[in-house]
């Protein structure tokens, strides 16, 4: 049985791990900053072509300045889903953001298959964390084996790999999902998601 993987069309991999164009994509948070949501959001904006590595390292442009103004107060304290979705307002001409609290596996599937991205929230008794879902993988013909392909800002990237963690998309009878990272496997609940798609305005521009 063959493994089938599908990820965002702008995502590639190189020596430095995930790439967008010729630039490394992965952004790693510190052990203390609580900024997994901000890091995931910025990686999403890079994949949508709205932010570049140079933008992050130089003087921020107007939209990025507005992003930082909204996101900065949530360093060290974490970010709730509605607030995380609001970080994308400066980019609403290009990216639509929507908080999802129900039917999460189906909603995330639909988003990823439409060349979107999803910032997924996972939690258990030990942590509450955001990661960026960039694709889906699994054994062909076995829906129960589906996994989300994640860029987890809590861990370094893997060389030549477009992702560094996975999350089983279908829960166990007790509602647990397997979350596999470089630190090992954890049992987590899929609590919420911010689903991201190219906005209608952006899609109209592409058609023209």
PDB file of C-alpha atoms in Angstrom:
ATOM      1  CA  UNK A   1       0.000   0.000   0.000  1.00  0.00           C
ATOM      2  CA  UNK A   2       1.520   3.312  -1.087  1.00  0.00           C
ATOM      3  CA  UNK A   3       1.779   6.466   0.994  1.00  0.00           C
ATOM      4  CA  UNK A   4       0.182   9.552  -0.531  1.00  0.00           C
ATOM      5  CA  UNK A   5       1.071  13.095   0.553  1.00  0.00           C
ATOM      6  CA  UNK A   6      -0.428  16.370  -0.589  1.00  0.00           C
ATOM      7  CA  UNK A   7       0.809  19.758   0.632  1.00  0.00           C
ATOM      8  CA  UNK A   8       0.439  23.419  -0.272  1.00  0.00           C
ATOM      9  CA  UNK A   9       1.629  24.103  -3.841  1.00  0.00           C
ATOM     10  CA  UNK A  10       4.072  26.853  -2.803  1.00  0.00           C
ATOM     11  CA  UNK A  11       5.756  24.637  -0.214  1.00  0.00           C
ATOM     12  CA  UNK A  12       9.001  22.828  -1.098  1.00  0.00           C
ATOM     13  CA  UNK A  13      11.944  21.508   0.890  1.00  0.00           C
ATOM     14  CA  UNK A  14      15.714  21.897   0.860  1.00  0.00           C
ATOM     15  CA  UNK A  15      18.759  21.545   3.060  1.00  0.00           C
ATOM     16  CA  UNK A  16      17.261  24.026   5.519  1.00  0.00           C
ATOM     17  CA  UNK A  17      13.932  22.208   5.623  1.00  0.00           C
ATOM     18  CA  UNK A  18      10.649  23.741   4.420  1.00  0.00           C
ATOM     19  CA  UNK A  19      11.081  26.405   1.753  1.00  0.00           C
ATOM     20  CA  UNK A  20       8.907  28.970   0.025  1.00  0.00           C
ATOM     21  CA  UNK A  21      10.597  30.060  -3.168  1.00  0.00           C
ATOM     22  CA  UNK A  22      14.305  30.304  -2.341  1.00  0.00           C
ATOM     23  CA  UNK A  23      13.795  31.217   1.321  1.00  0.00           C
ATOM     24  CA  UNK A  24      13.577  29.034   4.433  1.00  0.00           C
ATOM     25  CA  UNK A  25      10.008  29.013   5.711  1.00  0.00           C
ATOM     26  CA  UNK A  26      10.151  27.574   9.211  1.00  0.00           C
ATOM     27  CA  UNK A  27      10.014  29.955  12.181  1.00  0.00           C
ATOM     28  CA  UNK A  28      10.892  28.499  15.583  1.00  0.00           C
ATOM     29  CA  UNK A  29       9.620  29.980  18.824  1.00  0.00           C
ATOM     30  CA  UNK A  30      11.608  30.118  22.030  1.00  0.00           C
ATOM     31  CA  UNK A  31      10.871  27.938  25.053  1.00  0.00           C
ATOM     32  CA  UNK A  32       9.321  30.883  26.872  1.00  0.00           C
ATOM     33  CA  UNK A  33       7.568  33.203  24.447  1.00  0.00           C
ATOM     34  CA  UNK A  34       4.196  31.434  24.109  1.00  0.00           C
ATOM     35  CA  UNK A  35       4.077  32.709  20.531  1.00  0.00           C
ATOM     36  CA  UNK A  36       3.214  29.524  18.634  1.00  0.00           C
ATOM     37  CA  UNK A  37       0.150  31.248  17.154  1.00  0.00           C
ATOM     38  CA  UNK A  38       2.147  34.239  15.901  1.00  0.00           C
ATOM     39  CA  UNK A  39       4.836  32.006  14.388  1.00  0.00           C
ATOM     40  CA  UNK A  40       2.229  29.828  12.678  1.00  0.00           C
ATOM     41  CA  UNK A  41       0.431  32.896  11.321  1.00  0.00           C
ATOM     42  CA  UNK A  42       3.620  34.361   9.869  1.00  0.00           C
ATOM     43  CA  UNK A  43       4.546  31.067   8.193  1.00  0.00           C
ATOM     44  CA  UNK A  44       1.059  31.018   6.662  1.00  0.00           C
ATOM     45  CA  UNK A  45       1.492  34.573   5.352  1.00  0.00           C
ATOM     46  CA  UNK A  46       4.839  33.580   3.849  1.00  0.00           C
ATOM     47  CA  UNK A  47       3.210  30.641   2.051  1.00  0.00           C
ATOM     48  CA  UNK A  48       0.460  32.917   0.733  1.00  0.00           C
ATOM     49  CA  UNK A  49       3.150  35.246  -0.613  1.00  0.00           C
ATOM     50  CA  UNK A  50       2.178  38.194   1.603  1.00  0.00           C
ATOM     51  CA  UNK A  51       5.308  38.248   3.794  1.00  0.00           C
ATOM     52  CA  UNK A  52       8.920  37.445   2.914  1.00  0.00           C
ATOM     53  CA  UNK A  53      11.912  36.544   5.036  1.00  0.00           C
ATOM     54  CA  UNK A  54      13.387  39.949   4.209  1.00  0.00           C
ATOM     55  CA  UNK A  55      10.227  41.621   5.547  1.00  0.00           C
ATOM     56  CA  UNK A  56      10.722  39.867   8.879  1.00  0.00           C
ATOM     57  CA  UNK A  57      14.362  40.843   9.115  1.00  0.00           C
ATOM     58  CA  UNK A  58      14.021  44.458   7.952  1.00  0.00           C
ATOM     59  CA  UNK A  59      11.760  47.431   8.589  1.00  0.00           C
ATOM     60  CA  UNK A  60       8.194  46.079   8.465  1.00  0.00           C
ATOM     61  CA  UNK A  61       5.812  47.285   5.791  1.00  0.00           C
ATOM     62  CA  UNK A  62       2.451  48.839   6.715  1.00  0.00           C
ATOM     63  CA  UNK A  63       0.439  45.595   6.834  1.00  0.00           C
ATOM     64  CA  UNK A  64       3.152  43.753   8.767  1.00  0.00           C
ATOM     65  CA  UNK A  65       3.400  46.641  11.237  1.00  0.00           C
ATOM     66  CA  UNK A  66      -0.341  46.320  11.842  1.00  0.00           C
ATOM     67  CA  UNK A  67       0.079  42.564  12.318  1.00  0.00           C
ATOM     68  CA  UNK A  68       2.799  43.114  14.937  1.00  0.00           C
ATOM     69  CA  UNK A  69       0.733  45.743  16.748  1.00  0.00           C
ATOM     70  CA  UNK A  70      -2.100  43.241  17.134  1.00  0.00           C
ATOM     71  CA  UNK A  71       0.082  40.194  17.862  1.00  0.00           C
ATOM     72  CA  UNK A  72       2.737  41.607  20.190  1.00  0.00           C
ATOM     73  CA  UNK A  73       0.570  41.838  23.362  1.00  0.00           C
ATOM     74  CA  UNK A  74      -0.020  38.074  23.170  1.00  0.00           C
ATOM     75  CA  UNK A  75       3.621  37.061  23.460  1.00  0.00           C
ATOM     76  CA  UNK A  76       4.225  35.173  26.712  1.00  0.00           C
ATOM     77  CA  UNK A  77       0.486  34.771  27.376  1.00  0.00           C
ATOM     78  CA  UNK A  78      -0.795  32.745  24.399  1.00  0.00           C
ATOM     79  CA  UNK A  79      -3.511  33.483  21.851  1.00  0.00           C
ATOM     80  CA  UNK A  80      -7.190  32.484  21.703  1.00  0.00           C
ATOM     81  CA  UNK A  81      -8.641  31.451  18.301  1.00  0.00           C
ATOM     82  CA  UNK A  82     -10.705  34.599  17.622  1.00  0.00           C
ATOM     83  CA  UNK A  83      -7.751  36.836  18.406  1.00  0.00           C
ATOM     84  CA  UNK A  84      -5.459  34.688  16.230  1.00  0.00           C
ATOM     85  CA  UNK A  85      -7.884  35.006  13.321  1.00  0.00           C
ATOM     86  CA  UNK A  86      -7.928  38.783  13.803  1.00  0.00           C
ATOM     87  CA  UNK A  87      -4.160  38.988  13.184  1.00  0.00           C
ATOM     88  CA  UNK A  88      -4.931  38.480   9.475  1.00  0.00           C
ATOM     89  CA  UNK A  89      -7.100  41.629   9.138  1.00  0.00           C
ATOM     90  CA  UNK A  90      -4.257  43.689   7.593  1.00  0.00           C
ATOM     91  CA  UNK A  91      -4.102  41.038   4.837  1.00  0.00           C
ATOM     92  CA  UNK A  92      -7.847  40.590   4.274  1.00  0.00           C
ATOM     93  CA  UNK A  93      -7.428  41.655   0.631  1.00  0.00           C
ATOM     94  CA  UNK A  94      -5.474  38.415   0.113  1.00  0.00           C
ATOM     95  CA  UNK A  95      -6.344  35.993   2.933  1.00  0.00           C
ATOM     96  CA  UNK A  96      -9.661  35.122   4.567  1.00  0.00           C
ATOM     97  CA  UNK A  97      -9.544  33.698   8.094  1.00  0.00           C
ATOM     98  CA  UNK A  98     -12.294  31.738   9.831  1.00  0.00           C
ATOM     99  CA  UNK A  99     -12.423  30.190  13.297  1.00  0.00           C
ATOM    100  CA  UNK A 100     -13.673  26.589  13.325  1.00  0.00           C
ATOM    101  CA  UNK A 101     -14.852  24.908  16.515  1.00  0.00           C
ATOM    102  CA  UNK A 102     -16.985  22.038  15.162  1.00  0.00           C
ATOM    103  CA  UNK A 103     -16.483  19.273  12.573  1.00  0.00           C
ATOM    104  CA  UNK A 104     -12.782  20.087  12.682  1.00  0.00           C
ATOM    105  CA  UNK A 105     -11.372  17.167  10.640  1.00  0.00           C
ATOM    106  CA  UNK A 106     -13.801  17.770   7.744  1.00  0.00           C
ATOM    107  CA  UNK A 107     -13.353  21.547   7.798  1.00  0.00           C
ATOM    108  CA  UNK A 108      -9.558  21.256   7.839  1.00  0.00           C
ATOM    109  CA  UNK A 109      -9.625  18.674   5.014  1.00  0.00           C
ATOM    110  CA  UNK A 110     -11.730  20.960   2.839  1.00  0.00           C
ATOM    111  CA  UNK A 111      -9.466  23.911   3.519  1.00  0.00           C
ATOM    112  CA  UNK A 112      -6.254  22.042   2.687  1.00  0.00           C
ATOM    113  CA  UNK A 113      -7.715  20.502  -0.473  1.00  0.00           C
ATOM    114  CA  UNK A 114      -8.651  24.028  -1.621  1.00  0.00           C
ATOM    115  CA  UNK A 115      -4.960  25.073  -1.363  1.00  0.00           C
ATOM    116  CA  UNK A 116      -5.590  26.765   1.949  1.00  0.00           C
ATOM    117  CA  UNK A 117      -3.858  26.367   5.296  1.00  0.00           C
ATOM    118  CA  UNK A 118      -5.086  25.742   8.828  1.00  0.00           C
ATOM    119  CA  UNK A 119      -3.616  26.782  12.149  1.00  0.00           C
ATOM    120  CA  UNK A 120      -4.729  23.932  14.400  1.00  0.00           C
ATOM    121  CA  UNK A 121      -5.062  24.020  18.166  1.00  0.00           C
ATOM    122  CA  UNK A 122      -4.136  20.910  20.152  1.00  0.00           C
ATOM    123  CA  UNK A 123      -4.266  20.427  23.900  1.00  0.00           C
ATOM    124  CA  UNK A 124      -3.918  17.952  26.714  1.00  0.00           C
ATOM    125  CA  UNK A 125      -3.179  18.230  30.425  1.00  0.00           C
ATOM    126  CA  UNK A 126       0.415  19.296  29.698  1.00  0.00           C
ATOM    127  CA  UNK A 127       0.116  21.896  26.945  1.00  0.00           C
ATOM    128  CA  UNK A 128      -2.088  24.062  24.733  1.00  0.00           C
ATOM    129  CA  UNK A 129      -0.448  24.664  21.381  1.00  0.00           C
ATOM    130  CA  UNK A 130      -0.861  25.969  17.811  1.00  0.00           C
ATOM    131  CA  UNK A 131       0.757  24.446  14.697  1.00  0.00           C
ATOM    132  CA  UNK A 132       0.368  25.164  10.993  1.00  0.00           C
ATOM    133  CA  UNK A 133      -1.236  22.401   8.908  1.00  0.00           C
ATOM    134  CA  UNK A 134       0.206  22.495   5.392  1.00  0.00           C
ATOM    135  CA  UNK A 135      -1.079  19.218   3.947  1.00  0.00           C
ATOM    136  CA  UNK A 136      -2.456  15.712   4.409  1.00  0.00           C
ATOM    137  CA  UNK A 137      -0.747  12.316   4.150  1.00  0.00           C
ATOM    138  CA  UNK A 138      -1.592   8.679   4.688  1.00  0.00           C
ATOM    139  CA  UNK A 139      -1.976   5.280   3.115  1.00  0.00           C
ATOM    140  CA  UNK A 140      -3.841   5.328  -0.174  1.00  0.00           C
ATOM    141  CA  UNK A 141      -7.374   4.022   0.160  1.00  0.00           C
ATOM    142  CA  UNK A 142      -7.408   4.024   3.985  1.00  0.00           C
ATOM    143  CA  UNK A 143      -9.168   7.199   5.214  1.00  0.00           C
ATOM    144  CA  UNK A 144      -8.596   6.234   8.849  1.00  0.00           C
ATOM    145  CA  UNK A 145      -4.838   6.562   8.343  1.00  0.00           C
ATOM    146  CA  UNK A 146      -4.980  10.225   7.303  1.00  0.00           C
ATOM    147  CA  UNK A 147      -2.566  12.576   9.049  1.00  0.00           C
ATOM    148  CA  UNK A 148      -2.181  16.325   9.008  1.00  0.00           C
ATOM    149  CA  UNK A 149       1.288  17.436   7.927  1.00  0.00           C
ATOM    150  CA  UNK A 150       2.357  20.169  10.328  1.00  0.00           C
ATOM    151  CA  UNK A 151       4.931  22.876  10.684  1.00  0.00           C
ATOM    152  CA  UNK A 152       5.305  22.994  14.458  1.00  0.00           C
ATOM    153  CA  UNK A 153       7.076  26.175  15.623  1.00  0.00           C
ATOM    154  CA  UNK A 154       8.121  24.450  18.852  1.00  0.00           C
ATOM    155  CA  UNK A 155      10.632  22.199  17.057  1.00  0.00           C
ATOM    156  CA  UNK A 156      13.401  22.703  14.496  1.00  0.00           C
ATOM    157  CA  UNK A 157      12.774  21.789  10.861  1.00  0.00           C
ATOM    158  CA  UNK A 158      13.916  18.552   9.246  1.00  0.00           C
ATOM    159  CA  UNK A 159      16.331  18.855   6.338  1.00  0.00           C
ATOM    160  CA  UNK A 160      14.685  17.973   3.004  1.00  0.00           C
ATOM    161  CA  UNK A 161      11.251  17.669   4.651  1.00  0.00           C
ATOM    162  CA  UNK A 162       8.319  20.063   4.107  1.00  0.00           C
ATOM    163  CA  UNK A 163       6.955  19.374   7.635  1.00  0.00           C
ATOM    164  CA  UNK A 164       8.270  18.422  11.077  1.00  0.00           C
ATOM    165  CA  UNK A 165       5.235  16.909  12.844  1.00  0.00           C
ATOM    166  CA  UNK A 166       2.012  15.029  12.107  1.00  0.00           C
ATOM    167  CA  UNK A 167      -1.406  14.756  13.723  1.00  0.00           C
ATOM    168  CA  UNK A 168      -3.777  11.833  13.130  1.00  0.00           C
ATOM    169  CA  UNK A 169      -6.863  13.335  11.545  1.00  0.00           C
ATOM    170  CA  UNK A 170      -9.322  10.733  12.815  1.00  0.00           C
ATOM    171  CA  UNK A 171      -9.680  10.510  16.614  1.00  0.00           C
ATOM    172  CA  UNK A 172      -9.843   7.404  18.765  1.00  0.00           C
ATOM    173  CA  UNK A 173     -13.091   6.400  20.471  1.00  0.00           C
ATOM    174  CA  UNK A 174     -12.037   8.539  23.421  1.00  0.00           C
ATOM    175  CA  UNK A 175     -11.465  11.539  21.167  1.00  0.00           C
ATOM    176  CA  UNK A 176      -7.661  11.472  21.238  1.00  0.00           C
ATOM    177  CA  UNK A 177      -5.458  12.259  18.249  1.00  0.00           C
ATOM    178  CA  UNK A 178      -1.853  11.039  17.922  1.00  0.00           C
ATOM    179  CA  UNK A 179       0.516  13.985  17.765  1.00  0.00           C
ATOM    180  CA  UNK A 180       3.962  12.928  16.503  1.00  0.00           C
ATOM    181  CA  UNK A 181       6.867  15.359  16.874  1.00  0.00           C
ATOM    182  CA  UNK A 182      10.654  15.072  17.228  1.00  0.00           C
ATOM    183  CA  UNK A 183       9.998  14.741  20.992  1.00  0.00           C
ATOM    184  CA  UNK A 184       7.853  11.626  20.491  1.00  0.00           C
ATOM    185  CA  UNK A 185       4.124  10.869  20.439  1.00  0.00           C
ATOM    186  CA  UNK A 186       1.531  12.622  22.591  1.00  0.00           C
ATOM    187  CA  UNK A 187      -2.208  12.089  22.932  1.00  0.00           C
ATOM    188  CA  UNK A 188      -4.035  15.362  22.289  1.00  0.00           C
ATOM    189  CA  UNK A 189      -7.457  16.773  21.594  1.00  0.00           C
ATOM    190  CA  UNK A 190      -7.985  18.786  18.408  1.00  0.00           C
ATOM    191  CA  UNK A 191      -9.647  21.773  20.051  1.00  0.00           C
ATOM    192  CA  UNK A 192     -10.082  24.429  17.362  1.00  0.00           C
ATOM    193  CA  UNK A 193      -8.643  25.776  14.130  1.00  0.00           C
ATOM    194  CA  UNK A 194      -8.229  28.973  12.147  1.00  0.00           C
ATOM    195  CA  UNK A 195      -8.818  28.056   8.507  1.00  0.00           C
ATOM    196  CA  UNK A 196      -7.139  30.267   5.918  1.00  0.00           C
ATOM    197  CA  UNK A 197      -7.992  30.601   2.234  1.00  0.00           C
ATOM    198  CA  UNK A 198      -7.082  33.033  -0.540  1.00  0.00           C
ATOM    199  CA  UNK A 199      -9.685  35.791  -0.404  1.00  0.00           C
ATOM    200  CA  UNK A 200     -12.266  36.289  -3.158  1.00  0.00           C
ATOM    201  CA  UNK A 201     -10.479  39.483  -4.234  1.00  0.00           C
ATOM    202  CA  UNK A 202      -7.168  37.644  -4.553  1.00  0.00           C
ATOM    203  CA  UNK A 203      -8.752  34.787  -6.515  1.00  0.00           C
ATOM    204  CA  UNK A 204     -10.368  37.297  -8.897  1.00  0.00           C
ATOM    205  CA  UNK A 205      -6.962  38.857  -9.525  1.00  0.00           C
ATOM    206  CA  UNK A 206      -5.503  35.437 -10.304  1.00  0.00           C
ATOM    207  CA  UNK A 207      -8.256  34.741 -12.847  1.00  0.00           C
ATOM    208  CA  UNK A 208      -7.596  38.045 -14.634  1.00  0.00           C
TER     209      UNK A 208
END
